[in-house]
mmCIF file of C-alpha atoms in Angstrom:
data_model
loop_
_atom_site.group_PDB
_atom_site.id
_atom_site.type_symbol
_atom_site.label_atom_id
_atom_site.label_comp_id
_atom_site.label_asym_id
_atom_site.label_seq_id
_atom_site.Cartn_x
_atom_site.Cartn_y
_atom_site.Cartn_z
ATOM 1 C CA UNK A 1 0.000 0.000 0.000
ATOM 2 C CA UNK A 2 1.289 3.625 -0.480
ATOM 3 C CA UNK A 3 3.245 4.598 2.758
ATOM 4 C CA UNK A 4 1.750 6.995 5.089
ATOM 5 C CA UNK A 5 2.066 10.843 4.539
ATOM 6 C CA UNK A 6 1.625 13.870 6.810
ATOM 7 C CA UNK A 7 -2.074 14.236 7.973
ATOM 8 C CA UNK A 8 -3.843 16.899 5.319
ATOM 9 C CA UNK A 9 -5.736 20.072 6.251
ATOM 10 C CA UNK A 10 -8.017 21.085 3.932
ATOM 11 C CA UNK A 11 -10.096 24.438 3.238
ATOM 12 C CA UNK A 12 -13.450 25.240 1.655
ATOM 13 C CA UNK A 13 -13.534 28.398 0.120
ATOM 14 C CA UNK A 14 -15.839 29.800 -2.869
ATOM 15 C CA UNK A 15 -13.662 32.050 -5.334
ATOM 16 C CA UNK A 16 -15.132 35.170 -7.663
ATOM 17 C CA UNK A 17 -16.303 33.322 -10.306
ATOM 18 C CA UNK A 18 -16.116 35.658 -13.863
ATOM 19 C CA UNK A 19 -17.126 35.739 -17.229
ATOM 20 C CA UNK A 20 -19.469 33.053 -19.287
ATOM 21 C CA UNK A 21 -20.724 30.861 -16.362
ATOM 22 C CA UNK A 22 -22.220 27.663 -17.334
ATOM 23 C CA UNK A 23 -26.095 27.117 -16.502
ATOM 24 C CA UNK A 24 -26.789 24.589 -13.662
ATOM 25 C CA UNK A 25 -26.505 20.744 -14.506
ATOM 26 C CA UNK A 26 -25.216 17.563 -13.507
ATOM 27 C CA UNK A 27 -23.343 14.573 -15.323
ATOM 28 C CA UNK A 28 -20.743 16.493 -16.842
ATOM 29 C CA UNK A 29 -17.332 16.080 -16.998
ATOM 30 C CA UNK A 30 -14.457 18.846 -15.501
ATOM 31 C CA UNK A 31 -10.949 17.606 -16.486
ATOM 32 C CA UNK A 32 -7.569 19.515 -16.067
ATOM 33 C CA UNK A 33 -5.160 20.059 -18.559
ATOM 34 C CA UNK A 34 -1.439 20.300 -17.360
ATOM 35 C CA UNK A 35 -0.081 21.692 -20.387
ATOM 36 C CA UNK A 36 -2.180 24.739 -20.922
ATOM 37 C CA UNK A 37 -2.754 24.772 -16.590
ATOM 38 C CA UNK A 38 -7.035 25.061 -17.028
ATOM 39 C CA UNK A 39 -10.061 23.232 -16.671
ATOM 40 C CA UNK A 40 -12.370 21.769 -19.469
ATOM 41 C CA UNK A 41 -15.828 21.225 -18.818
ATOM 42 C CA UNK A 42 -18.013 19.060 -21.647
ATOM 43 C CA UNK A 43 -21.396 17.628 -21.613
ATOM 44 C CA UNK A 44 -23.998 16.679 -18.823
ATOM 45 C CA UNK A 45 -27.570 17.398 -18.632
ATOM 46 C CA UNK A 46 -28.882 20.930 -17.881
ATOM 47 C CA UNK A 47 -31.419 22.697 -16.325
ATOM 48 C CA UNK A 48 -33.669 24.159 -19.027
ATOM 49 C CA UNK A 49 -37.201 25.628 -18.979
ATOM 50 C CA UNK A 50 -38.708 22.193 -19.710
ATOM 51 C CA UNK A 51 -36.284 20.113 -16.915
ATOM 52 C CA UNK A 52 -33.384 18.469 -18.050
ATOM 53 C CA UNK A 53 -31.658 18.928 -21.483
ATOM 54 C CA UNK A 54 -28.465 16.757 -22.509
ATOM 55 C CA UNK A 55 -26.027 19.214 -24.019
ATOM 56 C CA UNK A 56 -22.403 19.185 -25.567
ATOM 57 C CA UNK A 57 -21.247 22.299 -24.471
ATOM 58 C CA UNK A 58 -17.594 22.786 -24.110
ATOM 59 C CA UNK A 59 -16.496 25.193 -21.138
ATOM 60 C CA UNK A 60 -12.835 26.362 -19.959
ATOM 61 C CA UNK A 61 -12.303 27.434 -16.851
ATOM 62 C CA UNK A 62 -8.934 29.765 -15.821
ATOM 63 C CA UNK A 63 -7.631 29.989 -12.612
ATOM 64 C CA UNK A 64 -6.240 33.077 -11.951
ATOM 65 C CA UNK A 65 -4.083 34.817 -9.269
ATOM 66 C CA UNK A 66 -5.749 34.894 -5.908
ATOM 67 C CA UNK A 67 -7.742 32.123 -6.235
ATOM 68 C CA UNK A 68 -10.744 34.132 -8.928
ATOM 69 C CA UNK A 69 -11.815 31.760 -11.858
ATOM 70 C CA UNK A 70 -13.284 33.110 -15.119
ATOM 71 C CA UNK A 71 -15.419 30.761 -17.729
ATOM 72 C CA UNK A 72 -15.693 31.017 -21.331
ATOM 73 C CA UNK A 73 -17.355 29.134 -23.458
ATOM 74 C CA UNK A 74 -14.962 27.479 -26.245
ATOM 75 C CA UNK A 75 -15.602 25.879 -29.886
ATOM 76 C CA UNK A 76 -13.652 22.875 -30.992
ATOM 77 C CA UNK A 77 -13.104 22.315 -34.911
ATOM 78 C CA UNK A 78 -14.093 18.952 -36.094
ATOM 79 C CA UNK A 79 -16.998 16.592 -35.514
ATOM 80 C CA UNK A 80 -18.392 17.214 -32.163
ATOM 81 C CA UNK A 81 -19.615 14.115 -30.001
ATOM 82 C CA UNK A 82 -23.429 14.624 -29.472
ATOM 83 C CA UNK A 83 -24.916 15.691 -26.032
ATOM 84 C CA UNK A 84 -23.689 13.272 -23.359
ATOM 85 C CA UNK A 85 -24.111 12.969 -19.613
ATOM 86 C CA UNK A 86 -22.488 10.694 -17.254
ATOM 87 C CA UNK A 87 -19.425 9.940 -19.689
ATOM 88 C CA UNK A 88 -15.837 9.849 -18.526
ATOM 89 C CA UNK A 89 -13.394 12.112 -19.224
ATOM 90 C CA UNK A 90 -9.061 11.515 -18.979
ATOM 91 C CA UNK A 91 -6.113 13.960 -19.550
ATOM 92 C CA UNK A 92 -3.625 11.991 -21.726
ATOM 93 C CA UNK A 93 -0.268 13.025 -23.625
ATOM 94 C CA UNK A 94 -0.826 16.447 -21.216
ATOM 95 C CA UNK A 95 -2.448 18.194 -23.809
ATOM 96 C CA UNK A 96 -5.275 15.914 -24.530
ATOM 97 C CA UNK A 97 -8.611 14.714 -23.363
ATOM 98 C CA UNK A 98 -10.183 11.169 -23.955
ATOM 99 C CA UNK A 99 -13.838 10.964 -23.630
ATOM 100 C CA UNK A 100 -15.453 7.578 -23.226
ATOM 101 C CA UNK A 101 -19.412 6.484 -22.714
ATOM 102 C CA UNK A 102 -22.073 8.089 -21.549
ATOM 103 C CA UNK A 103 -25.526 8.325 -22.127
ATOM 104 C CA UNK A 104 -27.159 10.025 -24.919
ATOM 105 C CA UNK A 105 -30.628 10.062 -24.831
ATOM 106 C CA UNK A 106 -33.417 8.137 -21.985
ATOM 107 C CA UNK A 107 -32.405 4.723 -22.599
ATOM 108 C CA UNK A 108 -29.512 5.469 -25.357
ATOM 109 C CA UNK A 109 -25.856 4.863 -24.031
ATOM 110 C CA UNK A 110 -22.643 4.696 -26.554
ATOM 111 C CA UNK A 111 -19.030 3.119 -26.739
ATOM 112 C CA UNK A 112 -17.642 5.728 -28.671
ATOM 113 C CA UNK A 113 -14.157 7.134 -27.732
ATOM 114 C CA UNK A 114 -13.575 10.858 -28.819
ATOM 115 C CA UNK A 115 -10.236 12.700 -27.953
ATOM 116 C CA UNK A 116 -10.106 16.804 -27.153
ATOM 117 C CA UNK A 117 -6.623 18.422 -27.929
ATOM 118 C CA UNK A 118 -6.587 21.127 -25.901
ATOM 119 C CA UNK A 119 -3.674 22.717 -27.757
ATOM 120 C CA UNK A 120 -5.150 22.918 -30.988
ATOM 121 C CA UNK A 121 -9.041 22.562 -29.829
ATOM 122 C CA UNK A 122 -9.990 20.006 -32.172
ATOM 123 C CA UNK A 123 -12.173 17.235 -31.718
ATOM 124 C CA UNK A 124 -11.066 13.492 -33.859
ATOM 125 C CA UNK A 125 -12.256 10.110 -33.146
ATOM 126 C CA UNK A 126 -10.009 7.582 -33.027
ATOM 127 C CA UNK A 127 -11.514 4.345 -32.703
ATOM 128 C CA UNK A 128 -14.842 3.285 -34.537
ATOM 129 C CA UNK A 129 -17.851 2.943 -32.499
ATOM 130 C CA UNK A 130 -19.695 -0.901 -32.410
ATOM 131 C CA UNK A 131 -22.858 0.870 -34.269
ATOM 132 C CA UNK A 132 -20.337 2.200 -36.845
ATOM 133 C CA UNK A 133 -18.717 -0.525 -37.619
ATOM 134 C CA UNK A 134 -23.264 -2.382 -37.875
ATOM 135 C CA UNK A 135 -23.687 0.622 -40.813
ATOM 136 C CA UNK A 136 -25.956 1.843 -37.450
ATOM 137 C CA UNK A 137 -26.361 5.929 -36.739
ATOM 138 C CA UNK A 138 -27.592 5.387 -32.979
ATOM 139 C CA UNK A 139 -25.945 5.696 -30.118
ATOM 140 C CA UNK A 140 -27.369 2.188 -28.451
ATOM 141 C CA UNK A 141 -24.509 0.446 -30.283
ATOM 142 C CA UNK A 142 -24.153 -3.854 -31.239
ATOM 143 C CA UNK A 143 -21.118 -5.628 -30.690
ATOM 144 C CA UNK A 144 -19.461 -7.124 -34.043
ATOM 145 C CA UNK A 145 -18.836 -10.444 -34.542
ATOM 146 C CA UNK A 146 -16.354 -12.808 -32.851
ATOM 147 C CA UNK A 147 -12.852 -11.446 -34.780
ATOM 148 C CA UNK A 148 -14.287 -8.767 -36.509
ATOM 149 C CA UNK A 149 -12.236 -5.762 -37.765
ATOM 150 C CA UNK A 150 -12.880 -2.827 -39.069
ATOM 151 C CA UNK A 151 -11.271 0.450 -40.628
ATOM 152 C CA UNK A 152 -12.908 3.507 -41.137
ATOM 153 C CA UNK A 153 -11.915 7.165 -40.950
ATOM 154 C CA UNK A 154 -13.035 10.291 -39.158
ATOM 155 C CA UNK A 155 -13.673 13.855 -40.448
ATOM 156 C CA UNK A 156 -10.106 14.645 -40.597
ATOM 157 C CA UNK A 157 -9.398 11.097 -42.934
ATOM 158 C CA UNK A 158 -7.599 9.857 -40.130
ATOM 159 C CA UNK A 159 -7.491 6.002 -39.579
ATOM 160 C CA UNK A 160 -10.109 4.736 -37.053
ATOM 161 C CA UNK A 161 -9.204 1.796 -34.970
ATOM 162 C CA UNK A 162 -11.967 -1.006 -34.351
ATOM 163 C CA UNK A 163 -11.364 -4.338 -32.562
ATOM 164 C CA UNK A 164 -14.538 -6.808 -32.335
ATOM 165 C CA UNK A 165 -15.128 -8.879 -29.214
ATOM 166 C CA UNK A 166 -12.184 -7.090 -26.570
ATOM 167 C CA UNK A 167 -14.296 -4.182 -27.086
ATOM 168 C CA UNK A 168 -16.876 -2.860 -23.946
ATOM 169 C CA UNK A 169 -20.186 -2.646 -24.424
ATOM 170 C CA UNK A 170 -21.995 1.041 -24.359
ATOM 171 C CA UNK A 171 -22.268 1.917 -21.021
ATOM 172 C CA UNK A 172 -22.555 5.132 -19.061
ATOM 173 C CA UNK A 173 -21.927 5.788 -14.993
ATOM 174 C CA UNK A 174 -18.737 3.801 -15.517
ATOM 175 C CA UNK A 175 -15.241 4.974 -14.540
ATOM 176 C CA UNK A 176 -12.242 5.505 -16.334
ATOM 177 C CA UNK A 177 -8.730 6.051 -15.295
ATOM 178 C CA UNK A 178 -5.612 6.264 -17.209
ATOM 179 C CA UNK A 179 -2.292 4.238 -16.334
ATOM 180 C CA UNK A 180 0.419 4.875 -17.771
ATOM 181 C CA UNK A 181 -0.500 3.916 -21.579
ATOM 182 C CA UNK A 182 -3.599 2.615 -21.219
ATOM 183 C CA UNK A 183 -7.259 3.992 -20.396
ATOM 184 C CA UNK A 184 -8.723 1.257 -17.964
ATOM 185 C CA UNK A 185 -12.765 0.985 -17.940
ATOM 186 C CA UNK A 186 -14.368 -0.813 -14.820
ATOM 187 C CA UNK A 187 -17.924 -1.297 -14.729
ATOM 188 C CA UNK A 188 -20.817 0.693 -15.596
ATOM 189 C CA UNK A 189 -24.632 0.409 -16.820
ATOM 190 C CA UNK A 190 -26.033 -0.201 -20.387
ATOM 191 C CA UNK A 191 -25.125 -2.760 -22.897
ATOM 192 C CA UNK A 192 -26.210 -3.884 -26.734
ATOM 193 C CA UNK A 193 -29.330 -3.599 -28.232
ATOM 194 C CA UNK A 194 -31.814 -3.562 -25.367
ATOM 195 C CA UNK A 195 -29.818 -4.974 -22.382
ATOM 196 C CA UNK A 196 -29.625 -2.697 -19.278
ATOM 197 C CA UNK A 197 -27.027 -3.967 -16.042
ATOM 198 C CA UNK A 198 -24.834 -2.994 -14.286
ATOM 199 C CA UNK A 199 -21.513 -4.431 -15.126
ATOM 200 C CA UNK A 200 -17.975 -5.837 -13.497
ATOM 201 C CA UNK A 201 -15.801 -5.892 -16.367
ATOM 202 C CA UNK A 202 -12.546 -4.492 -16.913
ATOM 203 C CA UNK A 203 -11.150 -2.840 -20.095
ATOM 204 C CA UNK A 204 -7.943 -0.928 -21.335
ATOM 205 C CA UNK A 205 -7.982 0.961 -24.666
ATOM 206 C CA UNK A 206 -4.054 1.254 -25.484
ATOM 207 C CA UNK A 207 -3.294 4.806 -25.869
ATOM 208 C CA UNK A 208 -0.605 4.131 -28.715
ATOM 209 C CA UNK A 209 -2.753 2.025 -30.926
ATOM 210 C CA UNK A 210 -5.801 2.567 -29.930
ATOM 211 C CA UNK A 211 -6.803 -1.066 -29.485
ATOM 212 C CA UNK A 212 -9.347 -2.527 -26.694
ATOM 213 C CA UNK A 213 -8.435 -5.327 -24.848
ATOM 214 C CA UNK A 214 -10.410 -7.246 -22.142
ATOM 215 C CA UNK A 215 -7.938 -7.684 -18.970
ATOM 216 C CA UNK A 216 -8.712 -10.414 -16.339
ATOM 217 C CA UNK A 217 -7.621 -9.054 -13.221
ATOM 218 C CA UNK A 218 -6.484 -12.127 -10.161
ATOM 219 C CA UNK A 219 -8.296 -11.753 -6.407
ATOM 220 C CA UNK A 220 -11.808 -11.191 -6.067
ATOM 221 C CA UNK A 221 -13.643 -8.831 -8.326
ATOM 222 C CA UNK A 222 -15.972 -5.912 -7.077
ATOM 223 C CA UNK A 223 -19.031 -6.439 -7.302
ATOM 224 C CA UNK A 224 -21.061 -5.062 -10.677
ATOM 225 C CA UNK A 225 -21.740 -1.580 -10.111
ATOM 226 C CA UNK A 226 -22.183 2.035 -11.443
ATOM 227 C CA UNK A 227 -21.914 5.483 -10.583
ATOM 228 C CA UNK A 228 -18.691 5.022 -8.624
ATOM 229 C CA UNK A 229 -15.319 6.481 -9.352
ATOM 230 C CA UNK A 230 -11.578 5.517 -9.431
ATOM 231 C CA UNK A 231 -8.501 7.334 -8.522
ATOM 232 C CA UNK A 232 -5.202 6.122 -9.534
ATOM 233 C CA UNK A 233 -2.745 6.364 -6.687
ATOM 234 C CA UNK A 234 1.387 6.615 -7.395
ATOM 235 C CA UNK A 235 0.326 5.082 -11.108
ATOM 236 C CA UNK A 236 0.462 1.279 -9.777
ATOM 237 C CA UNK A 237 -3.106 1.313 -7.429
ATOM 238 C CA UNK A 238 -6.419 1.804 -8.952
ATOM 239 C CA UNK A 239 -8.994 2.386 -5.951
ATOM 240 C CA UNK A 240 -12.431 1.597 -6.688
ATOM 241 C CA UNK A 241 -15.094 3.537 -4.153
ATOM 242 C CA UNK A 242 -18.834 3.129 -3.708
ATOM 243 C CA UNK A 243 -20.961 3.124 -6.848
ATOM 244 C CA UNK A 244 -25.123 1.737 -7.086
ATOM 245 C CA UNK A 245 -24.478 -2.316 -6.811
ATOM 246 C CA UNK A 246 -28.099 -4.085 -7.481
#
């Protein structure tokens, strides 16, 4: 286990907050980026004037001397990913952002992987999505067939990467952590076509290739959950806490 450190003690404080302020929702995602030293916000579901509304808006959020922050509200180029809530959301490569999952609509959940480079704010696609690779447009998704592979390309003509059964299945309220070359999926709800658990796999998506793999992990599983997060701690521990188990 990680060795003992000097007892924290934390502060609550709420800075001046400036500029384009997002409206109230939940499900989003808020990842830093290192390299540029800000926040990106993307997705979740809204408050609107008839309840909730899924969106795909794209926030940044500065932190600036003396603890202020100031929004704006950014545009990618590229394809954007459609409104999604309860995705996940990784800082990769220091200057990029990998977003996994989600859900899309009531009962609508996706597999699709999109990437944010956050130096260059575009938006590509690397790897093919399993209702891409069916000639499907939703966002449900069907696995492909034992040893299937696929190539097809994004907006930019850029290669995307498909692998058949070591893929996950669409899920949203999963988590997703990165170590070291790898983006590592546990759990989650959804699944093909019309299935709907909660689930106790484990992925990795290689961030070189862009390949899925299913990993088999010894000791005793967790039980199938979603809704719960995972840290990485010193890059060799992934901690799993709390979640919805049925």
């Amino acid at each position: 286990m990680p060795p003992k450190k000097q007892q924290l003690e934390p502060t609550w404080s709420r800075p001046e907050i400036s500029g384009t302020i997002p409206s109230r929702r939940s499900g989003h995602s808020l990842t830093y980026s290192s390299e540029s030293d800000v926040c990106f916000m993307f997705g979740g579901m809204r408050l609107g004037s008839d309840g909730g509304q899924l969106t795909n808006e794209l926030y940044r959020l500065n932190m600036q001397a003396g603890g202020a922050v100031h929004w704006s509200k950014e545009k990618a180029a590229g394809r954007v990913p459609p409104p999604t809530w309860r995705h996940t959301a990784n800082e990769f490569d220091s200057n990029k952002i990998l977003i996994f999952g989600g859900f899309t609509g009531e009962v609508e959940r996706t597999d699709e992987v999109w990437v944010l480079n956050t130096e260059h704010m575009t938006w590509s696609r690397p790897v093919a999505s399993s209702s891409a690779l069916k000639g499907g447009v939703d966002s449900i998704g069907s696995s492909s067939g034992a040893g299937e592979q696929a190539l097809q390309h994004d907006d930019q003509g850029a290669s995307l990467s498909s692998q058949g059964p070591q893929r996950p299945s669409p899920r949203g309220s999963h988590s997703a952590a990165v170590v070291e070359q790898d983006l590592v999926v546990f759990g989650g709800y959804g699944g093909n076509g019309f299935a709907r658990s909660d689930f106790s796999d484990l992925y990795a998506l290689s961030l070189s290739d862009w390949q899925w793999r299913a990993v088999e992990a010894h000791g005793t599983a967790p039980e199938a959950r979603s809704g719960h997060t995972a840290n990485v701690i010193m890059g060799r521990w992934m901690f799993i806490v709390g979640g919805w188990c049925v």
